[in-house]
mmCIF file of N, CA and C in Angstrom:
data_model
loop_
_atom_site.group_PDB
_atom_site.id
_atom_site.type_symbol
_atom_site.label_atom_id
_atom_site.label_comp_id
_atom_site.label_asym_id
_atom_site.label_seq_id
_atom_site.Cartn_x
_atom_site.Cartn_y
_atom_site.Cartn_z
ATOM 1 N N MET A 1079 79.575 62.834 37.785
ATOM 2 C CA MET A 1079 78.694 61.691 37.638
ATOM 3 C C MET A 1079 79.460 60.586 36.913
ATOM 4 N N THR A 1080 79.220 59.385 37.355
ATOM 5 C CA THR A 1080 79.950 58.276 36.783
ATOM 6 C C THR A 1080 79.036 57.070 36.611
ATOM 7 N N GLU A 1081 79.357 56.242 35.622
ATOM 8 C CA GLU A 1081 78.608 55.013 35.423
ATOM 9 C C GLU A 1081 79.335 53.839 36.062
ATOM 10 N N THR A 1082 80.429 54.100 36.731
ATOM 11 C CA THR A 1082 81.154 53.056 37.426
ATOM 12 C C THR A 1082 80.903 53.196 38.914
ATOM 13 N N THR A 1083 81.392 52.235 39.666
ATOM 14 C CA THR A 1083 81.205 52.287 41.112
ATOM 15 C C THR A 1083 82.574 52.216 41.793
ATOM 16 N N PRO A 1084 83.372 53.270 41.676
ATOM 17 C CA PRO A 1084 84.730 53.216 42.244
ATOM 18 C C PRO A 1084 84.768 53.109 43.758
ATOM 19 N N GLN A 1085 83.675 53.414 44.449
ATOM 20 C CA GLN A 1085 83.676 53.346 45.907
ATOM 21 C C GLN A 1085 83.213 51.996 46.429
ATOM 22 N N LEU A 1086 82.539 51.227 45.576
ATOM 23 C CA LEU A 1086 81.960 49.967 46.005
ATOM 24 C C LEU A 1086 83.044 48.909 46.166
ATOM 25 N N GLY A 1087 83.021 48.218 47.299
ATOM 26 C CA GLY A 1087 83.943 47.111 47.515
ATOM 27 C C GLY A 1087 85.339 47.507 47.948
ATOM 28 N N GLN A 1088 85.535 48.755 48.305
ATOM 29 C CA GLN A 1088 86.840 49.181 48.782
ATOM 30 C C GLN A 1088 86.683 50.293 49.807
ATOM 31 N N ALA A 1089 87.764 50.559 50.514
ATOM 32 C CA ALA A 1089 87.731 51.626 51.510
ATOM 33 C C ALA A 1089 87.529 52.964 50.810
ATOM 34 N N SER A 1090 86.685 53.794 51.391
ATOM 35 C CA SER A 1090 86.400 55.115 50.827
ATOM 36 C C SER A 1090 86.497 56.147 51.941
ATOM 37 N N ALA A 1091 87.180 57.228 51.648
ATOM 38 C CA ALA A 1091 87.283 58.309 52.620
ATOM 39 C C ALA A 1091 85.952 59.033 52.733
ATOM 40 N N LEU A 1092 85.665 59.534 53.925
ATOM 41 C CA LEU A 1092 84.454 60.327 54.096
ATOM 42 C C LEU A 1092 84.636 61.662 53.383
ATOM 43 N N PRO A 1093 83.661 62.081 52.586
ATOM 44 C CA PRO A 1093 83.778 63.361 51.891
ATOM 45 C C PRO A 1093 83.760 64.528 52.873
ATOM 46 N N LEU A 1094 84.498 65.573 52.541
ATOM 47 C CA LEU A 1094 84.582 66.733 53.417
ATOM 48 C C LEU A 1094 83.375 67.655 53.302
ATOM 49 N N SER A 1095 82.639 67.555 52.196
ATOM 50 C CA SER A 1095 81.475 68.413 51.980
ATOM 51 C C SER A 1095 80.547 67.737 50.979
ATOM 52 N N PRO A 1096 79.287 68.165 50.922
ATOM 53 C CA PRO A 1096 78.380 67.612 49.906
ATOM 54 C C PRO A 1096 78.885 67.857 48.479
ATOM 55 N N GLU A 1097 79.516 69.006 48.259
ATOM 56 C CA GLU A 1097 80.026 69.312 46.918
ATOM 57 C C GLU A 1097 81.163 68.368 46.525
ATOM 58 N N ALA A 1098 81.953 67.948 47.503
ATOM 59 C CA ALA A 1098 83.085 67.064 47.231
ATOM 60 C C ALA A 1098 82.678 65.592 47.162
ATOM 61 N N ALA A 1099 81.497 65.269 47.638
ATOM 62 C CA ALA A 1099 81.044 63.872 47.671
ATOM 63 C C ALA A 1099 80.771 63.368 46.265
ATOM 64 N N GLN A 1100 81.195 62.158 46.006
ATOM 65 C CA GLN A 1100 80.953 61.526 44.713
ATOM 66 C C GLN A 1100 79.737 60.619 44.818
ATOM 67 N N LEU A 1101 78.772 60.823 43.958
ATOM 68 C CA LEU A 1101 77.618 59.937 43.868
ATOM 69 C C LEU A 1101 77.798 59.061 42.641
ATOM 70 N N ASP A 1102 77.673 57.752 42.845
ATOM 71 C CA ASP A 1102 77.818 56.808 41.738
ATOM 72 C C ASP A 1102 76.448 56.318 41.300
ATOM 73 N N ARG A 1103 76.360 55.967 40.031
ATOM 74 C CA ARG A 1103 75.116 55.402 39.508
ATOM 75 C C ARG A 1103 75.454 54.137 38.727
ATOM 76 N N VAL A 1104 74.451 53.274 38.631
ATOM 77 C CA VAL A 1104 74.589 52.029 37.884
ATOM 78 C C VAL A 1104 73.396 51.907 36.943
ATOM 79 N N PRO A 1105 73.554 51.178 35.849
ATOM 80 C CA PRO A 1105 72.416 51.019 34.935
ATOM 81 C C PRO A 1105 71.249 50.302 35.614
ATOM 82 N N ASN A 1106 70.045 50.759 35.314
ATOM 83 C CA ASN A 1106 68.825 50.141 35.815
ATOM 84 C C ASN A 1106 68.605 48.844 35.031
ATOM 85 N N PRO A 1107 68.563 47.681 35.694
ATOM 86 C CA PRO A 1107 68.364 46.428 34.962
ATOM 87 C C PRO A 1107 66.939 46.254 34.426
ATOM 88 N N HIS A 1108 66.013 47.129 34.834
ATOM 89 C CA HIS A 1108 64.619 47.065 34.371
ATOM 90 C C HIS A 1108 64.185 48.454 33.902
ATOM 91 N N PRO A 1109 64.837 49.010 32.890
ATOM 92 C CA PRO A 1109 64.552 50.396 32.509
ATOM 93 C C PRO A 1109 63.159 50.613 31.920
ATOM 94 N N ASN A 1110 62.491 49.558 31.487
ATOM 95 C CA ASN A 1110 61.162 49.708 30.902
ATOM 96 C C ASN A 1110 60.041 49.293 31.855
ATOM 97 N N THR A 1111 60.376 49.134 33.129
ATOM 98 C CA THR A 1111 59.405 48.736 34.139
ATOM 99 C C THR A 1111 59.281 49.851 35.172
ATOM 100 N N ASP A 1112 58.049 50.257 35.443
ATOM 101 C CA ASP A 1112 57.833 51.252 36.490
ATOM 102 C C ASP A 1112 57.822 50.562 37.849
ATOM 103 N N TYR A 1113 58.712 50.983 38.711
ATOM 104 C CA TYR A 1113 58.732 50.507 40.096
ATOM 105 C C TYR A 1113 59.294 51.615 40.966
ATOM 106 N N LEU A 1114 59.021 51.527 42.245
ATOM 107 C CA LEU A 1114 59.446 52.547 43.188
ATOM 108 C C LEU A 1114 60.602 52.023 44.032
ATOM 109 N N ALA A 1115 61.640 52.821 44.166
ATOM 110 C CA ALA A 1115 62.745 52.527 45.085
ATOM 111 C C ALA A 1115 62.705 53.578 46.189
ATOM 112 N N ARG A 1116 62.938 53.144 47.426
ATOM 113 C CA ARG A 1116 62.883 54.060 48.571
ATOM 114 C C ARG A 1116 64.163 53.931 49.389
ATOM 115 N N PHE A 1117 64.698 55.081 49.746
ATOM 116 C CA PHE A 1117 65.803 55.154 50.699
ATOM 117 C C PHE A 1117 65.315 55.974 51.888
ATOM 118 N N THR A 1118 65.546 55.472 53.082
ATOM 119 C CA THR A 1118 65.209 56.189 54.297
ATOM 120 C C THR A 1118 66.495 56.445 55.065
ATOM 121 N N VAL A 1119 66.681 57.696 55.452
ATOM 122 C CA VAL A 1119 67.870 58.099 56.210
ATOM 123 C C VAL A 1119 67.364 58.570 57.573
ATOM 124 N N PRO A 1120 67.307 57.653 58.562
ATOM 125 C CA PRO A 1120 66.675 57.999 59.832
ATOM 126 C C PRO A 1120 67.529 58.845 60.767
ATOM 127 N N GLU A 1121 68.814 59.006 60.469
ATOM 128 C CA GLU A 1121 69.694 59.755 61.364
ATOM 129 C C GLU A 1121 70.474 60.823 60.609
ATOM 130 N N PHE A 1122 69.809 61.541 59.708
ATOM 131 C CA PHE A 1122 70.468 62.591 58.935
ATOM 132 C C PHE A 1122 70.863 63.734 59.861
ATOM 133 N N THR A 1123 72.060 64.257 59.665
ATOM 134 C CA THR A 1123 72.569 65.342 60.493
ATOM 135 C C THR A 1123 73.237 66.395 59.634
ATOM 136 N N SER A 1124 72.977 67.646 59.936
ATOM 137 C CA SER A 1124 73.691 68.780 59.334
ATOM 138 C C SER A 1124 73.872 69.820 60.451
ATOM 139 N N LEU A 1125 74.420 70.957 60.090
ATOM 140 C CA LEU A 1125 74.639 72.017 61.076
ATOM 141 C C LEU A 1125 73.825 73.255 60.733
ATOM 142 N N CYS A 1126 73.337 73.943 61.736
ATOM 143 C CA CYS A 1126 72.689 75.233 61.522
ATOM 144 C C CYS A 1126 73.760 76.203 61.015
ATOM 145 N N PRO A 1127 73.494 76.896 59.904
ATOM 146 C CA PRO A 1127 74.513 77.803 59.369
ATOM 147 C C PRO A 1127 74.717 79.062 60.207
ATOM 148 N N VAL A 1128 73.804 79.330 61.134
ATOM 149 C CA VAL A 1128 73.914 80.525 61.975
ATOM 150 C C VAL A 1128 74.593 80.205 63.306
ATOM 151 N N THR A 1129 74.109 79.160 63.978
ATOM 152 C CA THR A 1129 74.618 78.857 65.321
ATOM 153 C C THR A 1129 75.693 77.778 65.334
ATOM 154 N N GLY A 1130 75.752 76.964 64.283
ATOM 155 C CA GLY A 1130 76.682 75.840 64.262
ATOM 156 C C GLY A 1130 76.203 74.640 65.049
ATOM 157 N N GLN A 1131 75.004 74.729 65.604
ATOM 158 C CA GLN A 1131 74.441 73.617 66.368
ATOM 159 C C GLN A 1131 73.948 72.523 65.420
ATOM 160 N N PRO A 1132 73.959 71.262 65.863
ATOM 161 C CA PRO A 1132 73.512 70.177 64.983
ATOM 162 C C PRO A 1132 72.001 70.193 64.773
ATOM 163 N N ASP A 1133 71.608 69.831 63.575
ATOM 164 C CA ASP A 1133 70.206 69.640 63.219
ATOM 165 C C ASP A 1133 70.034 68.188 62.815
ATOM 166 N N PHE A 1134 68.862 67.621 63.114
ATOM 167 C CA PHE A 1134 68.603 66.213 62.856
ATOM 168 C C PHE A 1134 67.314 66.066 62.060
ATOM 169 N N ALA A 1135 67.299 65.075 61.175
ATOM 170 C CA ALA A 1135 66.112 64.845 60.352
ATOM 171 C C ALA A 1135 66.002 63.376 59.988
ATOM 172 N N ILE A 1136 64.807 63.020 59.590
ATOM 173 C CA ILE A 1136 64.544 61.758 58.903
ATOM 174 C C ILE A 1136 64.295 62.148 57.444
ATOM 175 N N LEU A 1137 65.081 61.607 56.538
ATOM 176 C CA LEU A 1137 64.870 61.861 55.113
ATOM 177 C C LEU A 1137 64.294 60.604 54.474
ATOM 178 N N VAL A 1138 63.299 60.778 53.611
ATOM 179 C CA VAL A 1138 62.727 59.674 52.848
ATOM 180 C C VAL A 1138 62.771 60.078 51.381
ATOM 181 N N ILE A 1139 63.455 59.254 50.587
ATOM 182 C CA ILE A 1139 63.620 59.516 49.153
ATOM 183 C C ILE A 1139 62.938 58.395 48.393
ATOM 184 N N ASP A 1140 61.944 58.744 47.597
ATOM 185 C CA ASP A 1140 61.244 57.800 46.725
ATOM 186 C C ASP A 1140 61.546 58.177 45.285
ATOM 187 N N TYR A 1141 61.897 57.178 44.453
ATOM 188 C CA TYR A 1141 62.066 57.498 43.042
ATOM 189 C C TYR A 1141 61.665 56.331 42.156
ATOM 190 N N VAL A 1142 61.178 56.688 40.981
ATOM 191 C CA VAL A 1142 60.874 55.727 39.932
ATOM 192 C C VAL A 1142 62.037 55.826 38.951
ATOM 193 N N PRO A 1143 62.899 54.802 38.927
ATOM 194 C CA PRO A 1143 64.102 54.906 38.111
ATOM 195 C C PRO A 1143 63.804 55.033 36.625
ATOM 196 N N GLY A 1144 64.658 55.789 35.978
ATOM 197 C CA GLY A 1144 64.721 55.826 34.530
ATOM 198 C C GLY A 1144 65.875 54.921 34.132
ATOM 199 N N PRO A 1145 66.894 55.478 33.488
ATOM 200 C CA PRO A 1145 68.015 54.645 33.048
ATOM 201 C C PRO A 1145 68.996 54.262 34.154
ATOM 202 N N TRP A 1146 68.927 54.937 35.303
ATOM 203 C CA TRP A 1146 69.960 54.765 36.319
ATOM 204 C C TRP A 1146 69.389 54.481 37.704
ATOM 205 N N LEU A 1147 70.202 53.783 38.511
ATOM 206 C CA LEU A 1147 69.962 53.597 39.937
ATOM 207 C C LEU A 1147 71.108 54.267 40.679
ATOM 208 N N VAL A 1148 70.842 54.788 41.869
ATOM 209 C CA VAL A 1148 71.928 55.325 42.679
ATOM 210 C C VAL A 1148 72.592 54.157 43.406
ATOM 211 N N GLU A 1149 73.902 54.177 43.448
ATOM 212 C CA GLU A 1149 74.652 53.139 44.162
ATOM 213 C C GLU A 1149 74.600 53.502 45.644
ATOM 214 N N SER A 1150 74.151 52.574 46.482
ATOM 215 C CA SER A 1150 73.797 52.909 47.860
ATOM 216 C C SER A 1150 74.991 53.296 48.733
ATOM 217 N N LYS A 1151 76.163 52.720 48.531
ATOM 218 C CA LYS A 1151 77.303 53.120 49.353
ATOM 219 C C LYS A 1151 77.646 54.581 49.101
ATOM 220 N N SER A 1152 77.638 54.982 47.840
ATOM 221 C CA SER A 1152 77.951 56.384 47.531
ATOM 222 C C SER A 1152 76.881 57.309 48.109
ATOM 223 N N LEU A 1153 75.624 56.851 48.128
ATOM 224 C CA LEU A 1153 74.557 57.651 48.728
ATOM 225 C C LEU A 1153 74.789 57.811 50.234
ATOM 226 N N LYS A 1154 75.190 56.744 50.901
ATOM 227 C CA LYS A 1154 75.473 56.822 52.337
ATOM 228 C C LYS A 1154 76.603 57.809 52.613
ATOM 229 N N LEU A 1155 77.664 57.754 51.829
ATOM 230 C CA LEU A 1155 78.779 58.684 52.016
ATOM 231 C C LEU A 1155 78.348 60.125 51.731
ATOM 232 N N TYR A 1156 77.518 60.313 50.711
ATOM 233 C CA TYR A 1156 76.998 61.645 50.397
ATOM 234 C C TYR A 1156 76.179 62.182 51.570
ATOM 235 N N MET A 1157 75.294 61.359 52.112
ATOM 236 C CA MET A 1157 74.478 61.794 53.243
ATOM 237 C C MET A 1157 75.364 62.146 54.443
ATOM 238 N N HIS A 1158 76.403 61.359 54.665
ATOM 239 C CA HIS A 1158 77.312 61.631 55.779
ATOM 240 C C HIS A 1158 78.064 62.952 55.592
ATOM 241 N N SER A 1159 78.260 63.375 54.342
ATOM 242 C CA SER A 1159 79.010 64.604 54.071
ATOM 243 C C SER A 1159 78.310 65.851 54.603
ATOM 244 N N PHE A 1160 77.032 65.742 54.927
ATOM 245 C CA PHE A 1160 76.297 66.878 55.477
ATOM 246 C C PHE A 1160 76.543 67.065 56.978
ATOM 247 N N ARG A 1161 77.182 66.102 57.611
ATOM 248 C CA ARG A 1161 77.362 66.121 59.065
ATOM 249 C C ARG A 1161 78.049 67.394 59.566
ATOM 250 N N ASN A 1162 78.991 67.921 58.810
ATOM 251 C CA ASN A 1162 79.704 69.145 59.195
ATOM 252 C C ASN A 1162 79.398 70.292 58.241
ATOM 253 N N HIS A 1163 78.289 70.199 57.539
ATOM 254 C CA HIS A 1163 77.893 71.187 56.533
ATOM 255 C C HIS A 1163 76.826 72.105 57.118
ATOM 256 N N GLY A 1164 77.047 73.387 57.030
ATOM 257 C CA GLY A 1164 76.080 74.351 57.527
ATOM 258 C C GLY A 1164 75.113 74.775 56.441
ATOM 259 N N ALA A 1165 73.841 74.478 56.620
ATOM 260 C CA ALA A 1165 72.800 74.874 55.664
ATOM 261 C C ALA A 1165 71.442 74.781 56.340
ATOM 262 N N PHE A 1166 70.510 75.579 55.864
ATOM 263 C CA PHE A 1166 69.152 75.529 56.383
ATOM 264 C C PHE A 1166 68.461 74.244 55.925
ATOM 265 N N HIS A 1167 67.420 73.862 56.652
ATOM 266 C CA HIS A 1167 66.687 72.629 56.365
ATOM 267 C C HIS A 1167 66.216 72.581 54.912
ATOM 268 N N GLU A 1168 65.646 73.692 54.460
ATOM 269 C CA GLU A 1168 65.120 73.747 53.093
ATOM 270 C C GLU A 1168 66.224 73.514 52.074
ATOM 271 N N ASP A 1169 67.387 74.136 52.299
ATOM 272 C CA ASP A 1169 68.501 73.985 51.369
ATOM 273 C C ASP A 1169 68.996 72.545 51.322
ATOM 274 N N CYS A 1170 69.194 71.923 52.472
ATOM 275 C CA CYS A 1170 69.661 70.529 52.493
ATOM 276 C C CYS A 1170 68.703 69.615 51.730
ATOM 277 N N THR A 1171 67.429 69.698 52.059
ATOM 278 C CA THR A 1171 66.437 68.795 51.470
ATOM 279 C C THR A 1171 66.346 68.977 49.960
ATOM 280 N N VAL A 1172 66.194 70.210 49.513
ATOM 281 C CA VAL A 1172 66.030 70.471 48.075
ATOM 282 C C VAL A 1172 67.320 70.174 47.313
ATOM 283 N N ALA A 1173 68.471 70.511 47.876
ATOM 284 C CA ALA A 1173 69.745 70.249 47.190
ATOM 285 C C ALA A 1173 69.960 68.752 46.979
ATOM 286 N N ILE A 1174 69.618 67.943 47.971
ATOM 287 C CA ILE A 1174 69.752 66.490 47.825
ATOM 288 C C ILE A 1174 68.823 65.990 46.723
ATOM 289 N N GLY A 1175 67.575 66.441 46.742
ATOM 290 C CA GLY A 1175 66.631 66.030 45.698
ATOM 291 C C GLY A 1175 67.103 66.402 44.310
ATOM 292 N N LYS A 1176 67.574 67.630 44.143
ATOM 293 C CA LYS A 1176 68.027 68.084 42.825
ATOM 294 C C LYS A 1176 69.266 67.331 42.354
ATOM 295 N N ARG A 1177 70.185 67.081 43.281
ATOM 296 C CA ARG A 1177 71.412 66.372 42.872
ATOM 297 C C ARG A 1177 71.077 64.958 42.423
ATOM 298 N N LEU A 1178 70.193 64.281 43.146
ATOM 299 C CA LEU A 1178 69.797 62.931 42.740
ATOM 300 C C LEU A 1178 69.046 62.947 41.410
ATOM 301 N N ALA A 1179 68.170 63.923 41.225
ATOM 302 C CA ALA A 1179 67.422 64.016 39.969
ATOM 303 C C ALA A 1179 68.368 64.262 38.787
ATOM 304 N N ASP A 1180 69.347 65.125 38.976
ATOM 305 C CA ASP A 1180 70.321 65.383 37.907
ATOM 306 C C ASP A 1180 71.134 64.135 37.583
ATOM 307 N N LEU A 1181 71.518 63.380 38.602
ATOM 308 C CA LEU A 1181 72.338 62.189 38.421
ATOM 309 C C LEU A 1181 71.572 61.049 37.769
ATOM 310 N N LEU A 1182 70.353 60.818 38.235
ATOM 311 C CA LEU A 1182 69.629 59.599 37.886
ATOM 312 C C LEU A 1182 68.669 59.729 36.719
ATOM 313 N N GLU A 1183 68.240 60.956 36.398
ATOM 314 C CA GLU A 1183 67.225 61.157 35.358
ATOM 315 C C GLU A 1183 66.004 60.271 35.607
ATOM 316 N N PRO A 1184 65.436 60.323 36.825
ATOM 317 C CA PRO A 1184 64.311 59.447 37.158
ATOM 318 C C PRO A 1184 63.027 59.900 36.476
ATOM 319 N N ARG A 1185 62.085 58.965 36.372
ATOM 320 C CA ARG A 1185 60.756 59.339 35.876
ATOM 321 C C ARG A 1185 60.045 60.211 36.917
ATOM 322 N N TYR A 1186 60.323 59.921 38.175
ATOM 323 C CA TYR A 1186 59.698 60.633 39.291
ATOM 324 C C TYR A 1186 60.643 60.526 40.479
ATOM 325 N N LEU A 1187 60.721 61.611 41.252
ATOM 326 C CA LEU A 1187 61.504 61.591 42.488
ATOM 327 C C LEU A 1187 60.850 62.550 43.462
ATOM 328 N N ARG A 1188 60.740 62.110 44.708
ATOM 329 C CA ARG A 1188 60.293 63.004 45.776
ATOM 330 C C ARG A 1188 61.168 62.760 46.994
ATOM 331 N N ILE A 1189 61.378 63.821 47.734
ATOM 332 C CA ILE A 1189 62.117 63.724 48.984
ATOM 333 C C ILE A 1189 61.318 64.444 50.062
ATOM 334 N N GLY A 1190 61.210 63.790 51.206
ATOM 335 C CA GLY A 1190 60.605 64.402 52.376
ATOM 336 C C GLY A 1190 61.669 64.551 53.443
ATOM 337 N N GLY A 1191 61.841 65.759 53.930
ATOM 338 C CA GLY A 1191 62.761 66.030 55.028
ATOM 339 C C GLY A 1191 61.946 66.348 56.264
ATOM 340 N N TYR A 1192 61.980 65.471 57.238
ATOM 341 C CA TYR A 1192 61.209 65.617 58.464
ATOM 342 C C TYR A 1192 62.195 66.021 59.566
ATOM 343 N N TRP A 1193 62.299 67.319 59.786
ATOM 344 C CA TRP A 1193 63.316 67.873 60.672
ATOM 345 C C TRP A 1193 62.799 68.003 62.094
ATOM 346 N N TYR A 1194 63.654 67.660 63.025
ATOM 347 C CA TYR A 1194 63.331 67.818 64.439
ATOM 348 C C TYR A 1194 63.319 69.305 64.777
ATOM 349 N N PRO A 1195 62.639 69.690 65.862
ATOM 350 C CA PRO A 1195 62.462 71.115 66.151
ATOM 351 C C PRO A 1195 63.777 71.880 66.296
ATOM 352 N N ARG A 1196 63.740 73.090 65.766
ATOM 353 C CA ARG A 1196 64.788 74.082 65.992
ATOM 354 C C ARG A 1196 64.055 75.284 66.553
ATOM 355 N N GLY A 1197 64.428 75.727 67.733
ATOM 356 C CA GLY A 1197 63.728 76.846 68.355
ATOM 357 C C GLY A 1197 62.285 76.518 68.671
ATOM 358 N N GLY A 1198 62.001 75.219 68.896
ATOM 359 C CA GLY A 1198 60.654 74.808 69.265
ATOM 360 C C GLY A 1198 59.723 74.554 68.092
ATOM 361 N N ILE A 1199 60.208 74.715 66.850
ATOM 362 C CA ILE A 1199 59.346 74.529 65.677
ATOM 363 C C ILE A 1199 59.952 73.466 64.761
ATOM 364 N N PRO A 1200 59.225 72.352 64.532
ATOM 365 C CA PRO A 1200 59.704 71.381 63.546
ATOM 366 C C PRO A 1200 59.468 71.940 62.143
ATOM 367 N N ILE A 1201 60.372 71.642 61.253
ATOM 368 C CA ILE A 1201 60.260 72.103 59.867
ATOM 369 C C ILE A 1201 60.292 70.874 58.971
ATOM 370 N N ASP A 1202 59.245 70.654 58.204
ATOM 371 C CA ASP A 1202 59.207 69.563 57.238
ATOM 372 C C ASP A 1202 59.277 70.169 55.840
ATOM 373 N N VAL A 1203 60.131 69.586 55.003
ATOM 374 C CA VAL A 1203 60.391 70.125 53.661
ATOM 375 C C VAL A 1203 60.171 69.012 52.643
ATOM 376 N N PHE A 1204 59.435 69.343 51.561
ATOM 377 C CA PHE A 1204 59.112 68.354 50.532
ATOM 378 C C PHE A 1204 59.449 68.925 49.160
ATOM 379 N N TRP A 1205 60.021 68.075 48.292
ATOM 380 C CA TRP A 1205 60.343 68.488 46.918
ATOM 381 C C TRP A 1205 60.133 67.282 46.028
ATOM 382 N N GLN A 1206 59.650 67.525 44.819
ATOM 383 C CA GLN A 1206 59.505 66.430 43.864
ATOM 384 C C GLN A 1206 59.695 66.934 42.455
ATOM 385 N N THR A 1207 59.974 65.992 41.572
ATOM 386 C CA THR A 1207 60.104 66.282 40.156
ATOM 387 C C THR A 1207 59.546 65.106 39.367
ATOM 388 N N GLY A 1208 59.018 65.380 38.208
ATOM 389 C CA GLY A 1208 58.444 64.333 37.366
ATOM 390 C C GLY A 1208 57.027 63.998 37.777
ATOM 391 N N ASP A 1209 56.416 63.119 36.979
ATOM 392 C CA ASP A 1209 55.048 62.670 37.232
ATOM 393 C C ASP A 1209 55.066 61.206 37.643
ATOM 394 N N LEU A 1210 54.345 60.891 38.688
ATOM 395 C CA LEU A 1210 54.229 59.509 39.125
ATOM 396 C C LEU A 1210 53.461 58.723 38.062
ATOM 397 N N PRO A 1211 54.011 57.596 37.586
ATOM 398 C CA PRO A 1211 53.255 56.780 36.623
ATOM 399 C C PRO A 1211 51.917 56.351 37.212
ATOM 400 N N LYS A 1212 50.882 56.380 36.391
ATOM 401 C CA LYS A 1212 49.520 56.117 36.848
ATOM 402 C C LYS A 1212 49.338 54.711 37.422
ATOM 403 N N ASN A 1213 50.113 53.749 36.957
ATOM 404 C CA ASN A 1213 49.942 52.365 37.392
ATOM 405 C C ASN A 1213 50.763 52.018 38.626
ATOM 406 N N LEU A 1214 51.391 52.999 39.256
ATOM 407 C CA LEU A 1214 52.319 52.719 40.346
ATOM 408 C C LEU A 1214 51.747 53.136 41.689
ATOM 409 N N TRP A 1215 51.908 52.289 42.682
ATOM 410 C CA TRP A 1215 51.493 52.573 44.044
ATOM 411 C C TRP A 1215 52.593 53.359 44.738
ATOM 412 N N LEU A 1216 52.223 54.481 45.317
ATOM 413 C CA LEU A 1216 53.155 55.317 46.060
ATOM 414 C C LEU A 1216 52.742 55.295 47.527
ATOM 415 N N PRO A 1217 53.454 54.551 48.374
ATOM 416 C CA PRO A 1217 53.060 54.496 49.783
ATOM 417 C C PRO A 1217 53.350 55.801 50.501
ATOM 418 N N ASP A 1218 52.654 55.999 51.600
ATOM 419 C CA ASP A 1218 52.930 57.115 52.478
ATOM 420 C C ASP A 1218 54.378 57.022 52.935
ATOM 421 N N GLN A 1219 55.009 58.143 53.201
ATOM 422 C CA GLN A 1219 56.410 58.099 53.610
ATOM 423 C C GLN A 1219 56.593 57.564 55.022
ATOM 424 N N GLY A 1220 55.526 57.423 55.782
ATOM 425 C CA GLY A 1220 55.595 56.727 57.044
ATOM 426 C C GLY A 1220 56.149 57.517 58.221
ATOM 427 N N VAL A 1221 56.343 58.810 58.053
ATOM 428 C CA VAL A 1221 56.816 59.618 59.161
ATOM 429 C C VAL A 1221 55.641 60.471 59.629
ATOM 430 N N ALA A 1222 55.265 60.258 60.862
ATOM 431 C CA ALA A 1222 54.092 60.961 61.396
ATOM 432 C C ALA A 1222 54.376 62.442 61.539
ATOM 433 N N PRO A 1223 53.341 63.282 61.441
ATOM 434 C CA PRO A 1223 53.528 64.693 61.760
ATOM 435 C C PRO A 1223 54.128 64.817 63.153
ATOM 436 N N TYR A 1224 54.840 65.882 63.399
ATOM 437 C CA TYR A 1224 55.582 65.995 64.638
ATOM 438 C C TYR A 1224 54.675 65.942 65.866
ATOM 439 N N ARG A 1225 54.941 64.982 66.717
ATOM 440 C CA ARG A 1225 54.298 64.847 68.028
ATOM 441 C C ARG A 1225 55.332 64.241 68.954
ATOM 442 N N ALA A 1226 56.378 64.995 69.211
ATOM 443 C CA ALA A 1226 57.478 64.536 70.058
ATOM 444 C C ALA A 1226 58.048 63.226 69.523
ATOM 445 N N ARG A 1227 58.460 63.261 68.250
ATOM 446 C CA ARG A 1227 58.998 62.064 67.568
ATOM 447 C C ARG A 1227 59.935 61.329 68.456
#
C-alpha cells in the first residue's frame, strides 16, 4: 500500500496476477464529509480455475471514503490482472472487496459481482463492510437480475 501514485502519468506494465498488482491510494480531500464513490467494471474477466474457460462479470463497487481514495488507474490495472487468474466467482468478488477495504479504510464498502452464466446458472456475489451513514443516499447498483443480460 502506498500514499503515492507511482503509476499515474506514466507507462505501467500490466500486472501478472492480482497479488502482484499494486493498488495506489491518495488522501481524501473531504475526509469529514460523507459521500459515495462508485466504480463500475462492465467487462470484468477472470478464468474458471477448473476448466480454464473465461468468466465474465459486471462489478459495481460503492464506498464511502474514510481517509483514502483509490487511484483509478491502479484500480484499472488491478482489475485487468484477473484476466488470466483462475478463481471462482465468490473468491474474485470477495477478494477484491477485502483488498480495497484494507487499503482504503472506508466507512462503508460494498461490492456486487454480477456474473454471466456458467453451466447455465448466473452467480451473483455480494460483500460489504462497515455501516452506511444514515444521511447518505445509496442508489441501486443498476444491474438487473439475470434475464439474458
